[in-house]
PDB file of C-alpha atoms in Angstrom:
ATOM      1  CA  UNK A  12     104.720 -49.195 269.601  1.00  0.00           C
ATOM      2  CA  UNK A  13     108.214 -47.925 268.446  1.00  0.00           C
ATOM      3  CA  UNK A  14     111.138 -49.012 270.473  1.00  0.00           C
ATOM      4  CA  UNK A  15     113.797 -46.559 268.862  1.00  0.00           C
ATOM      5  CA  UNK A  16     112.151 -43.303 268.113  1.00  0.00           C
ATOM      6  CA  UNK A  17     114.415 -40.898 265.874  1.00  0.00           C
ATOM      7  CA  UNK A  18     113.878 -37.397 265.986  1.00  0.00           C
ATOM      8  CA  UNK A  19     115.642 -34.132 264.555  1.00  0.00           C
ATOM      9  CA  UNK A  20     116.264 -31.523 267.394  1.00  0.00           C
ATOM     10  CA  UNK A  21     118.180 -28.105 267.679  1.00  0.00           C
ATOM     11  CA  UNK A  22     121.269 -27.398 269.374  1.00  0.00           C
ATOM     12  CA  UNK A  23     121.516 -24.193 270.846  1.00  0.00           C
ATOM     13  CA  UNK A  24     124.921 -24.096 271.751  1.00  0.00           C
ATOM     14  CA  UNK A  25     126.239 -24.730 268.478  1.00  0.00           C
ATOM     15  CA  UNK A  26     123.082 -23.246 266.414  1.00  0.00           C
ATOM     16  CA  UNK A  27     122.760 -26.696 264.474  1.00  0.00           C
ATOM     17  CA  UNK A  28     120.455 -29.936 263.934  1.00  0.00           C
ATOM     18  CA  UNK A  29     120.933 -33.284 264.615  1.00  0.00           C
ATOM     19  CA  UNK A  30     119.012 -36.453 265.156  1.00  0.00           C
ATOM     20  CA  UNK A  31     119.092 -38.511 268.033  1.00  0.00           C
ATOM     21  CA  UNK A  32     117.735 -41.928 268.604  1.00  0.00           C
ATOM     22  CA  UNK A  33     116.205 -43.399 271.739  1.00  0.00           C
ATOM     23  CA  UNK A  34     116.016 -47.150 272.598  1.00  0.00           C
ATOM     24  CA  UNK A  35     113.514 -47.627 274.792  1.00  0.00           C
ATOM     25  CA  UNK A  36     113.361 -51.290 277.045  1.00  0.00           C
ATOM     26  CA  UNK A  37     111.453 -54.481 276.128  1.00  0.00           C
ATOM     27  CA  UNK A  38     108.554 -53.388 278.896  1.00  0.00           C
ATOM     28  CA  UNK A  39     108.406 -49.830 278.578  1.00  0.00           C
ATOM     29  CA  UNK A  40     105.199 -49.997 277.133  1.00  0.00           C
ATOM     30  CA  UNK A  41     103.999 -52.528 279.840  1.00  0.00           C
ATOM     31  CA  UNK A  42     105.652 -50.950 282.889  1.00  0.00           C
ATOM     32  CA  UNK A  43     105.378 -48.079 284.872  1.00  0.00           C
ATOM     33  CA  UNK A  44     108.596 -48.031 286.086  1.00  0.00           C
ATOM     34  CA  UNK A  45     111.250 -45.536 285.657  1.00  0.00           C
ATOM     35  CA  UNK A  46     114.943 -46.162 283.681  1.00  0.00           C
ATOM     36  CA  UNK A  47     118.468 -45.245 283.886  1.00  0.00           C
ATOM     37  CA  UNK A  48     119.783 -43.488 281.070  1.00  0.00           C
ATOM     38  CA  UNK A  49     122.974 -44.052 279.216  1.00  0.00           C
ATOM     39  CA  UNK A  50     124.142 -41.215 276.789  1.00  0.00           C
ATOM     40  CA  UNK A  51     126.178 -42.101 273.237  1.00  0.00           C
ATOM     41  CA  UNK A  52     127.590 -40.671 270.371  1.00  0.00           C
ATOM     42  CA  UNK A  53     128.046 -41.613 266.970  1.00  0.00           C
ATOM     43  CA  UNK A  54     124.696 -42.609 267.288  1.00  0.00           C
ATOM     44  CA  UNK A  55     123.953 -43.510 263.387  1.00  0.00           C
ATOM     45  CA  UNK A  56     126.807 -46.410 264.251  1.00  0.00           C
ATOM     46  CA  UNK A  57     125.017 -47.816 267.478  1.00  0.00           C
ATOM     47  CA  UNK A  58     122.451 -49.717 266.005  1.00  0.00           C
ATOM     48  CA  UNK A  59     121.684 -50.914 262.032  1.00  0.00           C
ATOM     49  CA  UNK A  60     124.771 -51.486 259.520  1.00  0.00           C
ATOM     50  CA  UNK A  61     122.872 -50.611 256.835  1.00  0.00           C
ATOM     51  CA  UNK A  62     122.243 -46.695 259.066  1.00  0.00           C
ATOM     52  CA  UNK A  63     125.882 -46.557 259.925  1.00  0.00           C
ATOM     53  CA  UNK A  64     129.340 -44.817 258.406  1.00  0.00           C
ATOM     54  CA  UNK A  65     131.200 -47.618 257.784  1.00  0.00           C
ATOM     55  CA  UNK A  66     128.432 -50.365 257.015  1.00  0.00           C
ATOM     56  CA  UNK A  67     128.993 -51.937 260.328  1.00  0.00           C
ATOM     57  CA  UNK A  68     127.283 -51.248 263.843  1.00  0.00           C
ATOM     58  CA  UNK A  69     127.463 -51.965 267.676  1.00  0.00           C
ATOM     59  CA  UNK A  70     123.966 -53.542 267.520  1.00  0.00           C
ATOM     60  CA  UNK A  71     123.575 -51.593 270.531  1.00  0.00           C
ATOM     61  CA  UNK A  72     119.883 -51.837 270.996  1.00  0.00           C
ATOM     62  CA  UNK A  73     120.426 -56.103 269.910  1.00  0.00           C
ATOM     63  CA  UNK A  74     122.752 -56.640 273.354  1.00  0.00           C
ATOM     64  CA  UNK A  75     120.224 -54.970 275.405  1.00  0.00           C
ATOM     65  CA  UNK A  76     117.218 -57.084 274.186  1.00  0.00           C
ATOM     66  CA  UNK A  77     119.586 -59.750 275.184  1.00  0.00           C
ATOM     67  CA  UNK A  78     121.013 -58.754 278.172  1.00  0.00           C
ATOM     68  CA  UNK A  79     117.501 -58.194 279.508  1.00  0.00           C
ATOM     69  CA  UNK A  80     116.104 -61.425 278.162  1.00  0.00           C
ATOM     70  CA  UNK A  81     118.768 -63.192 279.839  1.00  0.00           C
ATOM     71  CA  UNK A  82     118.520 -61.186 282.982  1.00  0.00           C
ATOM     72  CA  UNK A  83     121.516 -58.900 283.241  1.00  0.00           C
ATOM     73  CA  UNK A  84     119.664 -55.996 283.922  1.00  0.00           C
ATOM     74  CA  UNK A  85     115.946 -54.232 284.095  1.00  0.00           C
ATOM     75  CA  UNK A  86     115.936 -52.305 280.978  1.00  0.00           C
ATOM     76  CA  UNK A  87     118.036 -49.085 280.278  1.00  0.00           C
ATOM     77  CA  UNK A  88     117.157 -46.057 278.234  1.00  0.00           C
ATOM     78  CA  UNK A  89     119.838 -45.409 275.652  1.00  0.00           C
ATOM     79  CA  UNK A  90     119.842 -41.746 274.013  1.00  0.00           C
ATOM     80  CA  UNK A  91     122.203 -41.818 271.100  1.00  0.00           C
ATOM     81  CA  UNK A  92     122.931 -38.713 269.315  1.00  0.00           C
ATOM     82  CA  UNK A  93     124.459 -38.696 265.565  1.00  0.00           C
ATOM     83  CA  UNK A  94     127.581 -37.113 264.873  1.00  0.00           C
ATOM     84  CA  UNK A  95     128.249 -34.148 262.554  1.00  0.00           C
ATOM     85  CA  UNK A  96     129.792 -35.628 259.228  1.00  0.00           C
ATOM     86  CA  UNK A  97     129.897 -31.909 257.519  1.00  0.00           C
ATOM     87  CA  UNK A  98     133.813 -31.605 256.998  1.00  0.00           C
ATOM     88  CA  UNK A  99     135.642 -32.119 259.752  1.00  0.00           C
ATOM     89  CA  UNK A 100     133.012 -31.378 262.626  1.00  0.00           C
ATOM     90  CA  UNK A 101     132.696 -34.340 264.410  1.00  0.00           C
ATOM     91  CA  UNK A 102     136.489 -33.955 265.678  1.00  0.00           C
ATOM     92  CA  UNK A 103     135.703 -30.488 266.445  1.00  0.00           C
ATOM     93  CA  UNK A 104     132.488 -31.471 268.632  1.00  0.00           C
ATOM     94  CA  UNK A 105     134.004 -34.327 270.316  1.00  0.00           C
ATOM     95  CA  UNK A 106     136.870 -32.254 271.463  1.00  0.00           C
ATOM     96  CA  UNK A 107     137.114 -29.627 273.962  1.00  0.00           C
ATOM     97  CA  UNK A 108     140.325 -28.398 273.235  1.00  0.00           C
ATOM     98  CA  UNK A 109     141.716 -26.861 269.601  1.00  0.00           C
ATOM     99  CA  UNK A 110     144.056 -29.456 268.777  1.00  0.00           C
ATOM    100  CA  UNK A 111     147.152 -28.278 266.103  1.00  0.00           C
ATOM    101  CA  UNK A 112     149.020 -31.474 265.528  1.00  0.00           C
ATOM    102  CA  UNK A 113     146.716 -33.686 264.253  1.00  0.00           C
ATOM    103  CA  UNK A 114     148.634 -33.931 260.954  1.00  0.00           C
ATOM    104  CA  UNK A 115     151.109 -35.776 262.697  1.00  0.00           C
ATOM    105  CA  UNK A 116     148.997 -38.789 263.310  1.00  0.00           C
ATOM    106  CA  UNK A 117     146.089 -38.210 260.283  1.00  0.00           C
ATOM    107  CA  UNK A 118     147.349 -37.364 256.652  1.00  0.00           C
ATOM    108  CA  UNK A 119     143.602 -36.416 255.748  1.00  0.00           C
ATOM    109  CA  UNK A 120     143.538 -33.079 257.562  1.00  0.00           C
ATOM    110  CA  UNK A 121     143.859 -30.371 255.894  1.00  0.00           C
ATOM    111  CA  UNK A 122     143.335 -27.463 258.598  1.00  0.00           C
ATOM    112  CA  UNK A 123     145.790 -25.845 260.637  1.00  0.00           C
ATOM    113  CA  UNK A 124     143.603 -26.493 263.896  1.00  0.00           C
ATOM    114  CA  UNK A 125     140.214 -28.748 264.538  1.00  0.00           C
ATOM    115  CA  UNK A 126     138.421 -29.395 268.034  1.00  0.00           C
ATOM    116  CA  UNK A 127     137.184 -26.755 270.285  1.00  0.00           C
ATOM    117  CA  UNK A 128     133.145 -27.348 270.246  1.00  0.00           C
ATOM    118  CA  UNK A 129     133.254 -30.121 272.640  1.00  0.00           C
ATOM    119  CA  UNK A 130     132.472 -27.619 275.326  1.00  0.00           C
ATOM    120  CA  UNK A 131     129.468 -26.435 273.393  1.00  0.00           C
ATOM    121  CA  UNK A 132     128.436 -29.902 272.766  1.00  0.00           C
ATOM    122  CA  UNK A 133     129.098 -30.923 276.257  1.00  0.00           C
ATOM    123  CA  UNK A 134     126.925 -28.191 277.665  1.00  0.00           C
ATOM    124  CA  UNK A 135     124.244 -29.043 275.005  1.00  0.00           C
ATOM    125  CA  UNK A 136     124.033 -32.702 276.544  1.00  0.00           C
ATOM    126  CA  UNK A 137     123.440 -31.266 280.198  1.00  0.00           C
ATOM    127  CA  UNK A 138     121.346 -27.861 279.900  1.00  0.00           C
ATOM    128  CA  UNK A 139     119.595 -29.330 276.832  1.00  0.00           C
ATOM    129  CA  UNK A 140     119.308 -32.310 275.917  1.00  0.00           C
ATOM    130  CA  UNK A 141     119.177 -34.463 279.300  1.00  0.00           C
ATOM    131  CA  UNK A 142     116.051 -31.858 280.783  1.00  0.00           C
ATOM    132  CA  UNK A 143     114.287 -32.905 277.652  1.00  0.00           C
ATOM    133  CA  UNK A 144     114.788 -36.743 277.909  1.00  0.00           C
ATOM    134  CA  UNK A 145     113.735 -36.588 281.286  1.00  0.00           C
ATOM    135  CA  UNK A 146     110.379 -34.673 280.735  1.00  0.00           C
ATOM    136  CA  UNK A 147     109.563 -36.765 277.549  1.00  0.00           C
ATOM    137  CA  UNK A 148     110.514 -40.377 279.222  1.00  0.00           C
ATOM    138  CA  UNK A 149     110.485 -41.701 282.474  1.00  0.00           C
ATOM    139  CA  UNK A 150     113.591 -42.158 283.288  1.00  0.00           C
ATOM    140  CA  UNK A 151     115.601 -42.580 286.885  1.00  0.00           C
ATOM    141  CA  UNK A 152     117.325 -38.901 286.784  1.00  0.00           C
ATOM    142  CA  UNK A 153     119.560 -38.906 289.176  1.00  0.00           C
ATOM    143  CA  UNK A 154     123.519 -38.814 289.400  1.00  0.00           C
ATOM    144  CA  UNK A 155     123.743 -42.537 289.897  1.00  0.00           C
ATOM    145  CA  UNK A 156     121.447 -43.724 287.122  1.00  0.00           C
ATOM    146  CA  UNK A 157     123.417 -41.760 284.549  1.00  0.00           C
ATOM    147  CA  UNK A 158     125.840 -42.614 281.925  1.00  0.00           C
ATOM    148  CA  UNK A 159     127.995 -41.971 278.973  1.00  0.00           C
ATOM    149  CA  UNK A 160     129.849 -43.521 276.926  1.00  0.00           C
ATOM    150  CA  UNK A 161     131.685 -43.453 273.330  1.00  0.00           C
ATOM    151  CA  UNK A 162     134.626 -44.976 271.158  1.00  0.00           C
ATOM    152  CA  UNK A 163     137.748 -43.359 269.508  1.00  0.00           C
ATOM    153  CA  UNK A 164     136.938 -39.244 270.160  1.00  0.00           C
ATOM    154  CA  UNK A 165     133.590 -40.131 271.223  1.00  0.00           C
ATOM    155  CA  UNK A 166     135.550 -41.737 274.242  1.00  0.00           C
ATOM    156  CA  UNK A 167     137.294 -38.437 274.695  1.00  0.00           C
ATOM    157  CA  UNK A 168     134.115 -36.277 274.988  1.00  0.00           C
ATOM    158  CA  UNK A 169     132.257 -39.065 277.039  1.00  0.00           C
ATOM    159  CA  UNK A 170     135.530 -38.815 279.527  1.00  0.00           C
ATOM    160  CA  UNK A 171     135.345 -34.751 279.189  1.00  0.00           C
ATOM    161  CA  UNK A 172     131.699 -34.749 280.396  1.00  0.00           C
ATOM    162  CA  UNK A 173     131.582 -37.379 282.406  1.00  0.00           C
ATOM    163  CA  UNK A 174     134.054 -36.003 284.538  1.00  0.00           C
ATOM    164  CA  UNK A 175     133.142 -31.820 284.156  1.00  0.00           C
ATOM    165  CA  UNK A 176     129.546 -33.145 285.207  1.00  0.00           C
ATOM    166  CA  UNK A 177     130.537 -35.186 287.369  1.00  0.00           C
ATOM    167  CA  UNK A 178     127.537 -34.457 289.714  1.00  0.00           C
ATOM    168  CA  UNK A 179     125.293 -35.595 287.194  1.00  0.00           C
ATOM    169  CA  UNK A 180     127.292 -38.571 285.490  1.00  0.00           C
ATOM    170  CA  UNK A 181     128.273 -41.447 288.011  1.00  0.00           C
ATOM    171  CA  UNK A 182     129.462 -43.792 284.741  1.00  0.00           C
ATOM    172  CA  UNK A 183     131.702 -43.155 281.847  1.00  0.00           C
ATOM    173  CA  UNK A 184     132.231 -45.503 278.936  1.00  0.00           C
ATOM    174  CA  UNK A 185     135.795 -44.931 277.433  1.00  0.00           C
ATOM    175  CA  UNK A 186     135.876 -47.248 274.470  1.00  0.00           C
ATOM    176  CA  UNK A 187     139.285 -47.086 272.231  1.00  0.00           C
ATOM    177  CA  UNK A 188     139.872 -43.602 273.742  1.00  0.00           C
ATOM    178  CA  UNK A 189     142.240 -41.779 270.485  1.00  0.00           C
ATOM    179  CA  UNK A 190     144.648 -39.923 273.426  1.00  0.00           C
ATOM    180  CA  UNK A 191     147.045 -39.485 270.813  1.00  0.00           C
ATOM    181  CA  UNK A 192     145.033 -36.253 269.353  1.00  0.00           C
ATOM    182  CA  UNK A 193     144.670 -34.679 272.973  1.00  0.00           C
ATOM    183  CA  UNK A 194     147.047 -36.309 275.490  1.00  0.00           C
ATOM    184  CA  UNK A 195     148.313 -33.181 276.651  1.00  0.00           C
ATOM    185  CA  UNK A 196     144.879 -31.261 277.203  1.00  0.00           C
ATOM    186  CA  UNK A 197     143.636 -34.541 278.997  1.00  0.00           C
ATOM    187  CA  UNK A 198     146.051 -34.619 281.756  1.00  0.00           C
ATOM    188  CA  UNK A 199     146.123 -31.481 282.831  1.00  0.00           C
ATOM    189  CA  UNK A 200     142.180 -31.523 282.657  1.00  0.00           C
ATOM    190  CA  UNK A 201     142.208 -34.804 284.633  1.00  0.00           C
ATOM    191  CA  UNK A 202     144.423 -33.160 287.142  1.00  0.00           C
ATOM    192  CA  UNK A 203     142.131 -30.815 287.734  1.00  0.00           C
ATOM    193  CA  UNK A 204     139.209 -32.580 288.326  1.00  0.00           C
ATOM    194  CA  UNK A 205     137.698 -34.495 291.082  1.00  0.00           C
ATOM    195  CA  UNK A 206     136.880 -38.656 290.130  1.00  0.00           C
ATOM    196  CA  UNK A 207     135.087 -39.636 293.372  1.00  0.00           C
ATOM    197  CA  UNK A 208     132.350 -42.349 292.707  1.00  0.00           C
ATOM    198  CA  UNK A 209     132.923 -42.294 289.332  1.00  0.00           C
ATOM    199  CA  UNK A 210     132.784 -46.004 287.486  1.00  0.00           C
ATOM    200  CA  UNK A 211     135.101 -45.690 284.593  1.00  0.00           C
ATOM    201  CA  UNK A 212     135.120 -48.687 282.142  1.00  0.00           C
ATOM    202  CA  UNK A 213     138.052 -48.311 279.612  1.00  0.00           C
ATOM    203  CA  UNK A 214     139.119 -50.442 276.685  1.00  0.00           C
ATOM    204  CA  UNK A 215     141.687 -50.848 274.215  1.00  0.00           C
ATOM    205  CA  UNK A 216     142.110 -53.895 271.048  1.00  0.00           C
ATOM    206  CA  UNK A 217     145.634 -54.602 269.901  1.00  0.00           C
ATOM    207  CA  UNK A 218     145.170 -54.100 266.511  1.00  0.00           C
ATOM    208  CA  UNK A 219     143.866 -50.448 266.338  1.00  0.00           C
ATOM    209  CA  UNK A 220     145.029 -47.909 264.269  1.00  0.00           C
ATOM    210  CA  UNK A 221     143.185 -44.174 262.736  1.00  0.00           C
ATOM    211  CA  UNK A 222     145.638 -44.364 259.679  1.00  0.00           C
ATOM    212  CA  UNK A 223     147.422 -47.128 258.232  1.00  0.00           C
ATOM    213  CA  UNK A 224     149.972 -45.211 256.874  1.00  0.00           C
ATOM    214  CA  UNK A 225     151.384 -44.732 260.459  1.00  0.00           C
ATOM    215  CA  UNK A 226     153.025 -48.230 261.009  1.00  0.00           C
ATOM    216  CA  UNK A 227     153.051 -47.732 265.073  1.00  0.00           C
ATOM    217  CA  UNK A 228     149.746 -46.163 265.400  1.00  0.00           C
ATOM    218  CA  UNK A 229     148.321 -49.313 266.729  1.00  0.00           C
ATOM    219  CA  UNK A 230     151.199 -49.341 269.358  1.00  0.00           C
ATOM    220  CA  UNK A 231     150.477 -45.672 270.506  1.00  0.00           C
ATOM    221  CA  UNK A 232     146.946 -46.407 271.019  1.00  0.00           C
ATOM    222  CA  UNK A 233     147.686 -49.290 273.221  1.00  0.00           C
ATOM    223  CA  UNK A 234     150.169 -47.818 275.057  1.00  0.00           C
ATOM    224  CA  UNK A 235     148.271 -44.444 275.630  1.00  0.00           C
ATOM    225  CA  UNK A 236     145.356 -46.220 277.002  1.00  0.00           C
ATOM    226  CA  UNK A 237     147.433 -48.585 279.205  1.00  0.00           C
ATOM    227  CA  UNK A 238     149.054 -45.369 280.258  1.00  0.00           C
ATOM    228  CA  UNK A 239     145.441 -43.578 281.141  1.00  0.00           C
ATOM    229  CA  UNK A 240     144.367 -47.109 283.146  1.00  0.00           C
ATOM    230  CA  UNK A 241     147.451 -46.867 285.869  1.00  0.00           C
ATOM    231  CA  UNK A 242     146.655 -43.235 285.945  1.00  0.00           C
ATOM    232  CA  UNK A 243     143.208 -43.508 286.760  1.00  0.00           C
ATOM    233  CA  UNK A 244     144.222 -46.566 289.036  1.00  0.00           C
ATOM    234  CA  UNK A 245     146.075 -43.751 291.360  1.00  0.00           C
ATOM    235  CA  UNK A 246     143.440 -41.153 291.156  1.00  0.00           C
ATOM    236  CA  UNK A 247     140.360 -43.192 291.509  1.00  0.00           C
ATOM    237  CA  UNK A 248     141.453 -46.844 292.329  1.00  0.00           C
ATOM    238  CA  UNK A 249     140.370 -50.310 291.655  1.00  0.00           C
ATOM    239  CA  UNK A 250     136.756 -50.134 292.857  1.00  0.00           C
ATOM    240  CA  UNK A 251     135.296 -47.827 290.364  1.00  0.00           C
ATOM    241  CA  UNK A 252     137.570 -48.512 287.540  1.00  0.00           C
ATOM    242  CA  UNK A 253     137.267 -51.627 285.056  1.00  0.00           C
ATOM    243  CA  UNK A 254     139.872 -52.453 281.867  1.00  0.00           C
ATOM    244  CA  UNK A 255     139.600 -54.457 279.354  1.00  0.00           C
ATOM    245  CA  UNK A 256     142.289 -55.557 276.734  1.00  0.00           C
ATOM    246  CA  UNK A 257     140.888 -57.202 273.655  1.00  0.00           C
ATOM    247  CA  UNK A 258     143.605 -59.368 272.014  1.00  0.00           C
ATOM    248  CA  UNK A 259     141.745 -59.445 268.782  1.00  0.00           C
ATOM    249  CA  UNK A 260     140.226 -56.092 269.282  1.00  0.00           C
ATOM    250  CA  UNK A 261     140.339 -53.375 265.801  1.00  0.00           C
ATOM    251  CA  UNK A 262     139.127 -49.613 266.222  1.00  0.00           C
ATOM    252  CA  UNK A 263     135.560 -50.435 264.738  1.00  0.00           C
ATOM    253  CA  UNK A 264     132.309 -51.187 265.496  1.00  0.00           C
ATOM    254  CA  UNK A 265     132.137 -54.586 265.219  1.00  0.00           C
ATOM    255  CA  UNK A 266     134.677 -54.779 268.105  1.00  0.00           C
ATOM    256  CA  UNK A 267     132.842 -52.080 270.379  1.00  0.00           C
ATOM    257  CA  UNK A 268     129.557 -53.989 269.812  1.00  0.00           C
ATOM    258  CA  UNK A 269     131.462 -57.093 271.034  1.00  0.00           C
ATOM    259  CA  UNK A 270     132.767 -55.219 274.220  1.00  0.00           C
ATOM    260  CA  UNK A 271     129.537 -53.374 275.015  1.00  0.00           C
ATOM    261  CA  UNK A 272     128.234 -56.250 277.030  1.00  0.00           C
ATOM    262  CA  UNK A 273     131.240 -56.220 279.225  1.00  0.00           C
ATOM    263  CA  UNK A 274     130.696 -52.580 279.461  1.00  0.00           C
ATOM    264  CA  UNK A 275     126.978 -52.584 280.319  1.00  0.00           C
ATOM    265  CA  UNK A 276     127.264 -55.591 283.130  1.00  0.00           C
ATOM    266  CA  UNK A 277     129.556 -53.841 284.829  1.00  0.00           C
ATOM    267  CA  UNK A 278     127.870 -50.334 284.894  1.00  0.00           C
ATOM    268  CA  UNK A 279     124.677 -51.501 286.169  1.00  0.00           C
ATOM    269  CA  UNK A 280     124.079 -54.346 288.326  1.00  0.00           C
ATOM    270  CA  UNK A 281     120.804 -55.648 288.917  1.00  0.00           C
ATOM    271  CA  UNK A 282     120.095 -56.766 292.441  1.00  0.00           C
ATOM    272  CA  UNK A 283     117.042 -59.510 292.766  1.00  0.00           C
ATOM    273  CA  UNK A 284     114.228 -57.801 293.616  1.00  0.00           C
ATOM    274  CA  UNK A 285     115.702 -54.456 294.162  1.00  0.00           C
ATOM    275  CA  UNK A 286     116.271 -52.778 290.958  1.00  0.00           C
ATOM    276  CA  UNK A 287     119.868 -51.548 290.164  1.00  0.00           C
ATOM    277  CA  UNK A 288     122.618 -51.496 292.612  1.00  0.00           C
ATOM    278  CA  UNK A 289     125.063 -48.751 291.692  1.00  0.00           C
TER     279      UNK A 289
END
């Protein structure tokens, strides 16, 4: 039986398409026991080069056969939802805020202001898509057995709804976060909201960049996220927070995939004989 089931469903909130893609664990099939659930975007990157945007993936669905052959955890449920590739739309989904300086950082915009669905989009996740997952599979529902994550803007929206539902995420992947697009917005979102027994992972490589044409894009990226990490350090502390700095790190897939096990051995612990410690 299939392992990663694709499927075209509606999104209200936005009154469009899109497919997602659900990796099921090695025992599904031959267990009767429940799974957490972690939540991605970009999902036509996550798992086959050959299915991806840029010919390269995160072999997402590869690390977890692994991780679970080798122990690391029970099995995890991965929902991955494709992004919107019509014009510009996957910056305006995976950003909550209208952003209007983005030609100061991206020479191939050509709009005056992009971003603003990620509300939509987040709201789609919680009222929609999540009741449906959990009817259709058997997952582990609750707060602490729920996760999202996502690179570049994807990071951005994962940090957005991760933290605006923060009674029904406990675990936020922040992978290459671009702050540069929404620093502003971010902050004074952040500052709003409450972190409390939330497990952050964030990430950053030191060769990252959105446009080559912008010699110091690579250092704003680093700097921005190593700005985010001691902010989150004050607000949520050491416990529930992990970084990562990849020396040889570049903002694609290939070096997400490589992080991802980091990412996922952190997030969920298995405890001999006791399922998942959280």
């Amino acid at each position: 039986m299939e392992r990663l089931i694709t499927e075209e469903i509606f999104i209200p909130q936005l009154n469009r398409k899109r497919r997602i893609r659900v990796y099921l664990p090695q025992d599904y099939y031959t267990s009767n026991i429940p799974y957490p659930v972690l939540y991605m975007h970009d999902g036509q990157n996550l798992f086959f080069a050959e299915e991806s945007s840029f010919n390269m993936a995160w072999e997402v669905g590869k690390t977890l056969d692994e991780l679970y052959s080798q122990g690391y955890n029970r099995g995890i449920i991965v929902v991955a939802i494709d992004n919107n590739q019509e014009d510009f739309k996957r910056f305006d989904e995976y950003s909550p805020w209208e952003v209007t300086s983005l030609n100061e950082f991206k020479n191939l915009v050509n709009k005056e202001k992009v971003g603003g669905e990620g509300i939509r989009y987040g709201e789609f996740i919680v009222e929609t898509l999540k009741p449906m997952i959990d009817k259709k599979y058997r997952t582990l529902s609750q707060r602490k057995f729920t996760a999202i994550a996502g690179s570049s803007m994807g990071a951005i929206i994962s940090l957005y709804i991760g933290v605006k539902y923060n009674d029904i995420f406990s675990k936020i992947g922040v992978f290459s976060p671009a702050i540069w697009a929404v620093k502003k917005e971010l902050y004074s979102f952040l500052d709003e909201h409450n972190l409390e027994n939330t497990m952050i992972y964030l990430d950053i490589g030191k060769n990252e960049t959105s446009n080559k044409d912008k010699k110091d894009f690579e250092e704003i990226y680093v700097n921005d996220t190593i700005e985010l990490y001691k902010y989150l350090q004050k607000k949520l502390g050491t416990e529930y927070l992990k970084f990562l700095l990849d020396e040889n790190g570049y903002h694609n897939e290939i070096s997400w995939g490589a992080r991802f096990p980091e990412f996922i051995k952190w997030i969920f612990k298995k405890q001999e004989g006791k399922g998942y410690e959280i």
